[in-house]
Tab-separated table of N, CA and C in Angstrom:
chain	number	residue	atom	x	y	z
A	24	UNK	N	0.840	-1.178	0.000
A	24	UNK	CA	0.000	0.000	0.000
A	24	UNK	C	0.892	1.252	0.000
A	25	UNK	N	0.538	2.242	-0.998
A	25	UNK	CA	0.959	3.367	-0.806
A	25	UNK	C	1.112	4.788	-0.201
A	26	UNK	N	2.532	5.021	0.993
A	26	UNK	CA	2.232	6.119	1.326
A	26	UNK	C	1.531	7.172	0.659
A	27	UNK	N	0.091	7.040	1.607
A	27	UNK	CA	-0.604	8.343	1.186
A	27	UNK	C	-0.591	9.858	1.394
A	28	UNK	N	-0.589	11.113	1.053
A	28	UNK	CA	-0.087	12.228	1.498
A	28	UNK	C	-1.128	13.167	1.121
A	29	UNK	N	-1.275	14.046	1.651
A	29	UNK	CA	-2.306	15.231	1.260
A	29	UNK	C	-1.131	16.796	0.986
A	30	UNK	N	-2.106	17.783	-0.142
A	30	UNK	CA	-1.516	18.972	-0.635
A	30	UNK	C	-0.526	19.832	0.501
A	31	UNK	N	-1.390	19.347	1.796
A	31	UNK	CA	-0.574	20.475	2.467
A	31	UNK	C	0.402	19.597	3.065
A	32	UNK	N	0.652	18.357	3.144
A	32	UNK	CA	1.710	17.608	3.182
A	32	UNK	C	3.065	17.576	2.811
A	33	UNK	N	2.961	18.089	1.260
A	33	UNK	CA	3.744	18.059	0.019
A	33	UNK	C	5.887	18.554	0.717
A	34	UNK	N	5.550	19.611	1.316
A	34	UNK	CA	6.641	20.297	2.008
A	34	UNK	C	7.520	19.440	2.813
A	35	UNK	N	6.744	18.384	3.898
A	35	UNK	CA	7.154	17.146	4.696
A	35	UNK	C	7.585	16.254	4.004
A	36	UNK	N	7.538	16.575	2.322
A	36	UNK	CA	8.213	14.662	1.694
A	36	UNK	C	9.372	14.991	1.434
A	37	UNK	N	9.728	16.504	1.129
A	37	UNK	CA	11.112	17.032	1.293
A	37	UNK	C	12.178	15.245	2.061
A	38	UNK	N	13.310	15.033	0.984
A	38	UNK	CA	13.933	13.843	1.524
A	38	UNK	C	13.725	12.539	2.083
A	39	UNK	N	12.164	12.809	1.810
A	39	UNK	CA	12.053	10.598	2.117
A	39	UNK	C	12.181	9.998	0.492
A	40	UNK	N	12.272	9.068	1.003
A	40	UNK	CA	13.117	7.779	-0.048
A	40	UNK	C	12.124	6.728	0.265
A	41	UNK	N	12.401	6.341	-1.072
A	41	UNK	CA	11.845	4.655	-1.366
A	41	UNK	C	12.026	3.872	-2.466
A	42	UNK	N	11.079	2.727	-1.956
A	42	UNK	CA	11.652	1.710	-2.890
A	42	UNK	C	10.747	0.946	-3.328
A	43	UNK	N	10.557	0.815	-4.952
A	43	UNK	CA	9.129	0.158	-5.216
A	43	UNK	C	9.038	-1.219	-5.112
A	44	UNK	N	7.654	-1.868	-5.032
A	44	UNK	CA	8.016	-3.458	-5.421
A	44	UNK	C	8.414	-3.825	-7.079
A	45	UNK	N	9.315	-5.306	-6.620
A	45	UNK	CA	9.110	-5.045	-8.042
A	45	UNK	C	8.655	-5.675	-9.161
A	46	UNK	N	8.643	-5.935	-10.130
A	46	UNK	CA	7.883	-6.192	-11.503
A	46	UNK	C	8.489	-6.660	-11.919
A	47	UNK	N	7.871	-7.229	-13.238
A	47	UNK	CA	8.497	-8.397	-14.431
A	47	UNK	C	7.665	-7.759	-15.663
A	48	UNK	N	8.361	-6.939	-16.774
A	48	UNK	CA	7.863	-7.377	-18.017
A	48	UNK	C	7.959	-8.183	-18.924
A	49	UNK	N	6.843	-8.917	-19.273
A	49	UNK	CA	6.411	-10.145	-19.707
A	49	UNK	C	6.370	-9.664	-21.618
A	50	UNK	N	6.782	-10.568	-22.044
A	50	UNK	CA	6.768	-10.443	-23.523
A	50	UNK	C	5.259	-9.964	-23.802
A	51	UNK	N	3.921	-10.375	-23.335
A	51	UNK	CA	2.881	-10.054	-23.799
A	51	UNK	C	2.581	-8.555	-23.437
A	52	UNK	N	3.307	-8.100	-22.421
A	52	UNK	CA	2.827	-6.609	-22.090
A	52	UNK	C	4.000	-5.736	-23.070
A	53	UNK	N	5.249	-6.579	-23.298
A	53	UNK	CA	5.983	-5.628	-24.265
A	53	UNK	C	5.164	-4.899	-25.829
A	54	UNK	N	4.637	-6.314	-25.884
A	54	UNK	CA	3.837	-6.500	-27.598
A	54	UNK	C	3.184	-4.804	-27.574
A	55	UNK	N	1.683	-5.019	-26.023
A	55	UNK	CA	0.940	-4.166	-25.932
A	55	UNK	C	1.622	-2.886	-26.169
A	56	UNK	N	2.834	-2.788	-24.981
A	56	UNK	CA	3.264	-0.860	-25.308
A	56	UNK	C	3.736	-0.988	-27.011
A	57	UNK	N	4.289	-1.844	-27.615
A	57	UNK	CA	5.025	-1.489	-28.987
A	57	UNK	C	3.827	-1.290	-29.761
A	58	UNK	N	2.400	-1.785	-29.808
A	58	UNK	CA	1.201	-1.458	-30.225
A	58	UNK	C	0.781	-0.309	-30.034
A	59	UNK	N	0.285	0.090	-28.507
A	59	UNK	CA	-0.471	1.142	-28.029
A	59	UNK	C	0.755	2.779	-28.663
A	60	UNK	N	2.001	2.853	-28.689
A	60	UNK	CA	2.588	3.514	-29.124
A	60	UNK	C	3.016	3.752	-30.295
A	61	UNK	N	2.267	2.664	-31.565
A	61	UNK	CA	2.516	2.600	-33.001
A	61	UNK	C	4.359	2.452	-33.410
A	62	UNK	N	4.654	1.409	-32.018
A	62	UNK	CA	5.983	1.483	-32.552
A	62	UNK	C	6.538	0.293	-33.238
A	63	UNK	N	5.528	-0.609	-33.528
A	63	UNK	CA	5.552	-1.902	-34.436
A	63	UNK	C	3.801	-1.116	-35.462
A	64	UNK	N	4.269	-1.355	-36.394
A	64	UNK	CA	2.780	-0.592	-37.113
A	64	UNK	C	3.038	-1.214	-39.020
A	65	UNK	N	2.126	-1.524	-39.761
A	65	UNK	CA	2.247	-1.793	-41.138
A	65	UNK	C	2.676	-0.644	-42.367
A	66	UNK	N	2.608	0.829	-41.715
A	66	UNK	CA	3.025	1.313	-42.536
A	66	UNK	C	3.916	2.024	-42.092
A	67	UNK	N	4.879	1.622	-40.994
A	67	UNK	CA	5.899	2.248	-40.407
A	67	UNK	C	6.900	0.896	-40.521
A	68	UNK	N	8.525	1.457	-41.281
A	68	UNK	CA	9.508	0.114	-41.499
A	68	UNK	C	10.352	0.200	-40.157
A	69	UNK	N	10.800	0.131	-39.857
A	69	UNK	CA	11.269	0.022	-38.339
A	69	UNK	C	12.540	-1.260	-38.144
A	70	UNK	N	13.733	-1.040	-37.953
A	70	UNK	CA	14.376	-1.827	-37.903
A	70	UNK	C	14.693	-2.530	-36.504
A	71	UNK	N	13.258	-3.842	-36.078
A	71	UNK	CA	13.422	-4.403	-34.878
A	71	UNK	C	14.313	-5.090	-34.544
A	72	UNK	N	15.050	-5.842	-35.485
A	72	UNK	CA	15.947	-6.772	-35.523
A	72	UNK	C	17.232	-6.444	-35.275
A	73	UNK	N	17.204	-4.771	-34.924
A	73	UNK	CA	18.471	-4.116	-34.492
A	73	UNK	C	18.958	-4.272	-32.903
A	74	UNK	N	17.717	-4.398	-32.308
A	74	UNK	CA	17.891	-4.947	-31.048
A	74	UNK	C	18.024	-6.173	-30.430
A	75	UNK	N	18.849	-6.600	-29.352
A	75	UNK	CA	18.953	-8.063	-29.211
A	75	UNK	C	17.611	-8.476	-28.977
A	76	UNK	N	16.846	-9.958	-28.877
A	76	UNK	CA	15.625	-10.186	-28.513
A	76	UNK	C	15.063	-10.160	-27.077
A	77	UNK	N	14.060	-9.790	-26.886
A	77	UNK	CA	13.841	-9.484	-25.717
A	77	UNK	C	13.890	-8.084	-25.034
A	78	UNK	N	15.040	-7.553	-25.539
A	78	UNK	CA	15.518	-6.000	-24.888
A	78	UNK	C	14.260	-4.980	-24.838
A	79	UNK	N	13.839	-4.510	-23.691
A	79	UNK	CA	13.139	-3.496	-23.942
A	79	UNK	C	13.641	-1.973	-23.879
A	80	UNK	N	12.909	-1.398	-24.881
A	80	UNK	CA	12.935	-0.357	-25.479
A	80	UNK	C	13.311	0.851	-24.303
A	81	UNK	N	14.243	1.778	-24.414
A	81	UNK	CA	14.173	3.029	-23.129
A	81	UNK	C	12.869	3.122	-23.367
A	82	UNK	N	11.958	4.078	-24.007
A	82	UNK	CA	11.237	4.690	-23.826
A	82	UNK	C	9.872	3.619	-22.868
A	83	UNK	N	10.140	2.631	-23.463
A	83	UNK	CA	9.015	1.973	-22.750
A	83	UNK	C	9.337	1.889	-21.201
A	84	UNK	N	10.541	1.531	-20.645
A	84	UNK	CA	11.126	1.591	-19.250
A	84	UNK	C	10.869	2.954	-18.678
A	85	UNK	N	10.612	4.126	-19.359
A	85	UNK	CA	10.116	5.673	-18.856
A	85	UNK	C	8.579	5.375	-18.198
A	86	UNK	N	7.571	4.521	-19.593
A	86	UNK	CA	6.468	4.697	-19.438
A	86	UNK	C	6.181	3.699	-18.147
A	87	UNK	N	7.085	3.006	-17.777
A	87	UNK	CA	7.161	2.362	-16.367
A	87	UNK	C	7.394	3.397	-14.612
A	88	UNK	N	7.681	4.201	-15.273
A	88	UNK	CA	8.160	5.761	-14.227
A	88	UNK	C	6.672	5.967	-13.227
A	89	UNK	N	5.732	6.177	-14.012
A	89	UNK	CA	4.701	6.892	-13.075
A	89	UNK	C	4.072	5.624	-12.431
A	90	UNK	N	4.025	4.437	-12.960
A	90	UNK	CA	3.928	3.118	-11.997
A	90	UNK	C	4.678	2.692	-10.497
A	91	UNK	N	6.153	2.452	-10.811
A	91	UNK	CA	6.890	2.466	-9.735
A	91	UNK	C	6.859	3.010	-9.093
A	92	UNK	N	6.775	4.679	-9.095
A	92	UNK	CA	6.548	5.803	-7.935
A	92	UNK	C	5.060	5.822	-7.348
A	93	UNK	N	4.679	5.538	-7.751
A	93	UNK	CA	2.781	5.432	-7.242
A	93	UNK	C	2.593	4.263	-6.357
A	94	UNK	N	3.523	3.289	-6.786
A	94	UNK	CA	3.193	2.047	-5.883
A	94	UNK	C	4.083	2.448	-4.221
A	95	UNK	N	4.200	3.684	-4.403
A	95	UNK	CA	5.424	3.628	-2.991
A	95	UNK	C	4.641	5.078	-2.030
A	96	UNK	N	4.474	5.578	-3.065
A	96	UNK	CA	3.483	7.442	-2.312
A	96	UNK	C	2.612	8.148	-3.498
A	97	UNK	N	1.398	8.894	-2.957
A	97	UNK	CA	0.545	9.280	-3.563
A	97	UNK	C	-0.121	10.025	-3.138
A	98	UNK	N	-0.303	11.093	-3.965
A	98	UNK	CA	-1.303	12.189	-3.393
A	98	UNK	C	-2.342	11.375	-2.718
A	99	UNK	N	-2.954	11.720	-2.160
A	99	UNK	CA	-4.631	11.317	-1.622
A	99	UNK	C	-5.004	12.410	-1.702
A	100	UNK	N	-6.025	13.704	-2.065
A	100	UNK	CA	-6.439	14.512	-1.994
A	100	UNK	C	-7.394	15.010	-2.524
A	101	UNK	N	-8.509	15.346	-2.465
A	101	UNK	CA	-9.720	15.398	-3.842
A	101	UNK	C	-9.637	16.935	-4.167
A	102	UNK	N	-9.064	17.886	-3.154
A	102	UNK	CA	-8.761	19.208	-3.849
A	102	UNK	C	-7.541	19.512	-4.214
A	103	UNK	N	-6.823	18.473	-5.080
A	103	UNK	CA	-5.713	18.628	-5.727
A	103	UNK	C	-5.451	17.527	-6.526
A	104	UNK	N	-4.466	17.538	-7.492
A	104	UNK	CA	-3.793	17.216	-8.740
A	104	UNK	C	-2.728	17.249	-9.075
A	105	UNK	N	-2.017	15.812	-9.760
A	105	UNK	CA	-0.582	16.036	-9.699
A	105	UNK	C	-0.429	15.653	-11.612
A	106	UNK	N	0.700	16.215	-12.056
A	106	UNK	CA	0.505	16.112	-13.105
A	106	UNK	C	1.789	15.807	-13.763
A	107	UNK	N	2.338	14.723	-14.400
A	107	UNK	CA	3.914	15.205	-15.028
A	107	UNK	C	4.335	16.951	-15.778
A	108	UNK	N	5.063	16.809	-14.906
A	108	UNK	CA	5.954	17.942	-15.455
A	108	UNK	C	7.210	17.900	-16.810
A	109	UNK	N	8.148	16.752	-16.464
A	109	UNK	CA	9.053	16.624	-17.086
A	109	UNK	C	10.022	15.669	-16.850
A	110	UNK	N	10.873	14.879	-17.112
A	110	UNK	CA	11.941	14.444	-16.812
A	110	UNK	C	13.641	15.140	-17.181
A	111	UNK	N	14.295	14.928	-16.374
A	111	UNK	CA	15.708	15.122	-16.516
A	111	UNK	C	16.665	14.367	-16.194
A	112	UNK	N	17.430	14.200	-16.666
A	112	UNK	CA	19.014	13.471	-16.587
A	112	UNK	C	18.605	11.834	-16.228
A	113	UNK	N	17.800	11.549	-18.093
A	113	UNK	CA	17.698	10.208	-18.392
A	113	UNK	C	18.942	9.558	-18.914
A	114	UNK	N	19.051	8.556	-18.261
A	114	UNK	CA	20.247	7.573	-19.124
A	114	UNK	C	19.877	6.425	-18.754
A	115	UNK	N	19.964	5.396	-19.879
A	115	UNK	CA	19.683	3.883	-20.412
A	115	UNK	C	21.435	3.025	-19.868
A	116	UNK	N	21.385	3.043	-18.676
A	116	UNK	CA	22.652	2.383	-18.253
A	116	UNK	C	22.840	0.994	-18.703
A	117	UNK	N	22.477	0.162	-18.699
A	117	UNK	CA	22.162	-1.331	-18.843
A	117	UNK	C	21.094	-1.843	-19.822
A	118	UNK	N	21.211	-2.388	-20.566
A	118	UNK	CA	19.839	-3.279	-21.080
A	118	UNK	C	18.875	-3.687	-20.173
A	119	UNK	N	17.791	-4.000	-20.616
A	119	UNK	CA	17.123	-4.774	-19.750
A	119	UNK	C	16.065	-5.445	-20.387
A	120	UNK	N	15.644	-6.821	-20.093
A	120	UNK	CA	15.275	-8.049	-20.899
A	120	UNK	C	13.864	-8.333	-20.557
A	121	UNK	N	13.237	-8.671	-21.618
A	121	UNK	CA	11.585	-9.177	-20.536
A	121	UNK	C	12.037	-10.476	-19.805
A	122	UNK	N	11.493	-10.132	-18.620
A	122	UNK	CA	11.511	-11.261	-17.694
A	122	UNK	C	12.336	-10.977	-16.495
A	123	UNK	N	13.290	-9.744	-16.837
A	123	UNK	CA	13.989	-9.454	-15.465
A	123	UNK	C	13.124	-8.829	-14.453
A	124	UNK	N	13.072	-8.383	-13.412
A	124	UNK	CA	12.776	-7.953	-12.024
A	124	UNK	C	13.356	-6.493	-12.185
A	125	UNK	N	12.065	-5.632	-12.482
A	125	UNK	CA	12.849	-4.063	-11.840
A	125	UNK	C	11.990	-3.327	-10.804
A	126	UNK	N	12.674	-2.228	-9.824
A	126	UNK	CA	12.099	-2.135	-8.635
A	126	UNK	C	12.917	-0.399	-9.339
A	127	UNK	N	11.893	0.765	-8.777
A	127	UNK	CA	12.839	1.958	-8.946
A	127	UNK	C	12.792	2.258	-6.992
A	128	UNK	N	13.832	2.710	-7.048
A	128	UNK	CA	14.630	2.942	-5.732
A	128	UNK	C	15.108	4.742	-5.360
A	129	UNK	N	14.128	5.713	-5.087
A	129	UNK	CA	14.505	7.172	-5.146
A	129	UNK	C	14.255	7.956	-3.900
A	130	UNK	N	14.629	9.361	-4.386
A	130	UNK	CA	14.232	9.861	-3.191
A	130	UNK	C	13.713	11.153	-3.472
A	131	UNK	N	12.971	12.038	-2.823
A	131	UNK	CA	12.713	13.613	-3.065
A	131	UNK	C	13.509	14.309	-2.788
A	132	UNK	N	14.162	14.904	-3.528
A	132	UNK	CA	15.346	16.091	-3.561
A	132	UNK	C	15.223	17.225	-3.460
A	133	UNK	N	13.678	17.864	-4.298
A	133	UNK	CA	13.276	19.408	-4.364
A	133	UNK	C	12.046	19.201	-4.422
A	134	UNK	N	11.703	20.544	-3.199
A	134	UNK	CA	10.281	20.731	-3.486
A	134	UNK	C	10.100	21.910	-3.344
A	135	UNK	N	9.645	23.141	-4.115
A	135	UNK	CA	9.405	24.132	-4.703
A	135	UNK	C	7.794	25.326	-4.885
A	136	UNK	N	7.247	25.951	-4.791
A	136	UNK	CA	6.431	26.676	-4.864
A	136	UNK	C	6.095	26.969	-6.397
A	137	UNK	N	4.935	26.818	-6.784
A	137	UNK	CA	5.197	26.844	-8.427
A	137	UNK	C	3.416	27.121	-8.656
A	138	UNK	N	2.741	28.152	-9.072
A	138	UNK	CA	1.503	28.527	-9.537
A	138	UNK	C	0.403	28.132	-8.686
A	139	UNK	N	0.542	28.441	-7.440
A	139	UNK	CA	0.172	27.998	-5.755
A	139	UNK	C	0.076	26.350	-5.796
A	140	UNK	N	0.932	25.756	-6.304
A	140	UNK	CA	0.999	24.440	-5.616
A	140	UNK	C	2.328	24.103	-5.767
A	141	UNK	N	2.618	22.962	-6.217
A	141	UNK	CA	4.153	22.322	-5.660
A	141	UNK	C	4.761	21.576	-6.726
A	142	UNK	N	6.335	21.547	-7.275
A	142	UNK	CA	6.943	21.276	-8.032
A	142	UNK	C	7.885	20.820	-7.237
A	143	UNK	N	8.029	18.968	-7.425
A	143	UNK	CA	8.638	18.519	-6.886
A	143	UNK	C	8.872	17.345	-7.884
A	144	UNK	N	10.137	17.489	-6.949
A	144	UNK	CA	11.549	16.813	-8.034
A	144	UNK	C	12.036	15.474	-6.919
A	145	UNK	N	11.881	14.390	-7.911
A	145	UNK	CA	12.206	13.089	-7.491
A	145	UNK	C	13.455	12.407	-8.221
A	146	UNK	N	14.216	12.115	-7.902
A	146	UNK	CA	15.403	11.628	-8.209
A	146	UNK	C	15.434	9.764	-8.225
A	147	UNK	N	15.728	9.058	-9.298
A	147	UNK	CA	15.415	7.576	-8.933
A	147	UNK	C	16.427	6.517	-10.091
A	148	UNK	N	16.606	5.555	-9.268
A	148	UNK	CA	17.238	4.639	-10.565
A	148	UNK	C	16.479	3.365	-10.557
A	149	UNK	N	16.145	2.502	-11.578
A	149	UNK	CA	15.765	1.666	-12.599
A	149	UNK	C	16.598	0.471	-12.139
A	150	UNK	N	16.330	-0.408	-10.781
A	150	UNK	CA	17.223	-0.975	-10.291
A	150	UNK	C	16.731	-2.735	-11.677
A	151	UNK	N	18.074	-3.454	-11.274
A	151	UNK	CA	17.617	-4.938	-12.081
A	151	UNK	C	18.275	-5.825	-10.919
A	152	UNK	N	17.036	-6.522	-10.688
A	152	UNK	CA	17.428	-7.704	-10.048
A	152	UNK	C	18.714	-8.641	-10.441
A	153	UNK	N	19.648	-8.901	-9.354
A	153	UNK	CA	20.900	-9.590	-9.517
A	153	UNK	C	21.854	-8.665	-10.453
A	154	UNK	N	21.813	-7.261	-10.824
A	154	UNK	CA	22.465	-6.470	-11.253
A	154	UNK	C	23.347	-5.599	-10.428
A	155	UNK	N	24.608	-4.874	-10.731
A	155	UNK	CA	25.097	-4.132	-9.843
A	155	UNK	C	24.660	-2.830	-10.248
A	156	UNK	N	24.734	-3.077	-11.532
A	156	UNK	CA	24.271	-1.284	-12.604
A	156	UNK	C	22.810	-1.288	-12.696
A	157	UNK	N	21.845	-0.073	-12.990
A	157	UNK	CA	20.881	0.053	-12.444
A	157	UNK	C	21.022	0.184	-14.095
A	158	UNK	N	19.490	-0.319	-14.644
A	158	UNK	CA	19.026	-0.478	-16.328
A	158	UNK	C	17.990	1.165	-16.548
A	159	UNK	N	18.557	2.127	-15.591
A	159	UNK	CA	17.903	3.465	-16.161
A	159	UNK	C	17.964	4.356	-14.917
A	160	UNK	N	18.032	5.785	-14.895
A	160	UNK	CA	18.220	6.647	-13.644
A	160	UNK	C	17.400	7.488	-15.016
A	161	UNK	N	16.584	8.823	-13.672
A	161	UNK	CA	16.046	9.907	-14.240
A	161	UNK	C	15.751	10.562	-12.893
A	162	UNK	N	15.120	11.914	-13.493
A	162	UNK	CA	14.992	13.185	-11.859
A	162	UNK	C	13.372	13.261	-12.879
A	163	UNK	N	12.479	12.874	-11.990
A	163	UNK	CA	11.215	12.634	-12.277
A	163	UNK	C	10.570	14.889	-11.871
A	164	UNK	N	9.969	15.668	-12.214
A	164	UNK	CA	9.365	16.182	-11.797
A	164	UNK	C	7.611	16.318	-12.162
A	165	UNK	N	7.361	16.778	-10.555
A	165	UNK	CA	5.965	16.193	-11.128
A	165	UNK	C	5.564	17.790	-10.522
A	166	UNK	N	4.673	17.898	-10.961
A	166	UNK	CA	3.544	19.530	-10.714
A	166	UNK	C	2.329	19.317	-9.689
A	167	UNK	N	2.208	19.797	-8.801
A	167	UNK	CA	0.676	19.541	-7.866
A	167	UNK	C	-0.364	20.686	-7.661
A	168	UNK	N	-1.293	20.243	-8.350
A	168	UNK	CA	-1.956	22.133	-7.719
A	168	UNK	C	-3.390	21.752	-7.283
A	169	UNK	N	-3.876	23.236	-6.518
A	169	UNK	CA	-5.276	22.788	-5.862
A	169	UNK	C	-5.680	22.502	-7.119
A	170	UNK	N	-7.009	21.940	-7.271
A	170	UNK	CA	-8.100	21.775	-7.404
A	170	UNK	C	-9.094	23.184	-7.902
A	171	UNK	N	-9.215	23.326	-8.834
A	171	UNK	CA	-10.735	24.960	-9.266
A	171	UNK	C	-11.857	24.410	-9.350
A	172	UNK	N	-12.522	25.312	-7.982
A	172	UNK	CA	-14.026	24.673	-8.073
A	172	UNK	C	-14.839	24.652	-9.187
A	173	UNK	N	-15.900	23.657	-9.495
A	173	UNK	CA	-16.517	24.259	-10.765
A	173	UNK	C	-16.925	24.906	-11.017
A	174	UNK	N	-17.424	25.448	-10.017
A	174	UNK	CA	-18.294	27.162	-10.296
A	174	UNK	C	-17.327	28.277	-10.726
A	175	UNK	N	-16.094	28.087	-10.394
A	175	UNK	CA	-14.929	29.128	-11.148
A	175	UNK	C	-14.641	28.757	-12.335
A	176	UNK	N	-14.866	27.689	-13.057
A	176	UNK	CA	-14.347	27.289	-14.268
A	176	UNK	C	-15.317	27.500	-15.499
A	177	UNK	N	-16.494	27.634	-14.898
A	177	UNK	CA	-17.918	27.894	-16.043
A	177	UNK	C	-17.880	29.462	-16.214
């Protein structure tokens, strides 16, 4: 279960750390992201065979980012919203194979004041089971803001 946290919380995560459980991608969920992202497609030539078999793709190991961190802390809040912001200082250290074990392992580094809510910066690496090198590091930032009632938005 995931540490849960509320908006006015946000300031207190300043420097906790964690560590997700971890996962296995399975050849059948690889298929799905190379589908759902048109990155296997009939009128796109694509040279798959450039990669060893099995290897998954960086970008797909990103779209693994907002999973791992959710399974560890999470807003709880119904008058607020968190939203990707951006990533920084991605690097693809290691391969990584369907069927290995990855767990991301980070911590909160910055947390910031940003359009009355909170810009906070998570720092994390892309650990692989029985590995010493971690198969991806990135500085996750994510955006949080209240909530606009609906009557302000009509």
């Amino acid at each position: 279960m995931p540490d849960r946290y509320t908006f006015d919380e946000i300031p207190q995560r300043l420097g906790s750390t964690f560590v997700s459980p971890w996962i296995t991608v399975d050849q059948r969920r690889l298929e799905l992201f190379d589908e759902a992202t048109f990155y296997v497609r009939d009128d796109y030539e694509w040279d798959v065979d450039s990669f060893p078999d099995g290897m998954i793709e960086g970008f797909h190991l990103l779209a693994l980012i907002p999973y791992l961190v959710s399974t560890t802390a999470r807003l709880h809040d119904p008058n607020a919203f968190a939203m990707n912001y951006g990533l920084d200082r991605v690097r693809f250290v290691t391969p990584v194979f369907v069927g290995q074990k990855l767990r991301a392992r980070g911590e909160v580094t910055e947390i910031k004041q940003k359009n009355g809510g909170y810009l906070i910066l998570t720092e994390f690496v892309g650990e692989v089971q029985g590995h010493d090198r971690p198969g991806f590091t990135a500085a996750l930032w994510v955006l949080v803001l209240p909530r606009v009632p609906d009557d302000l938005t009509a």
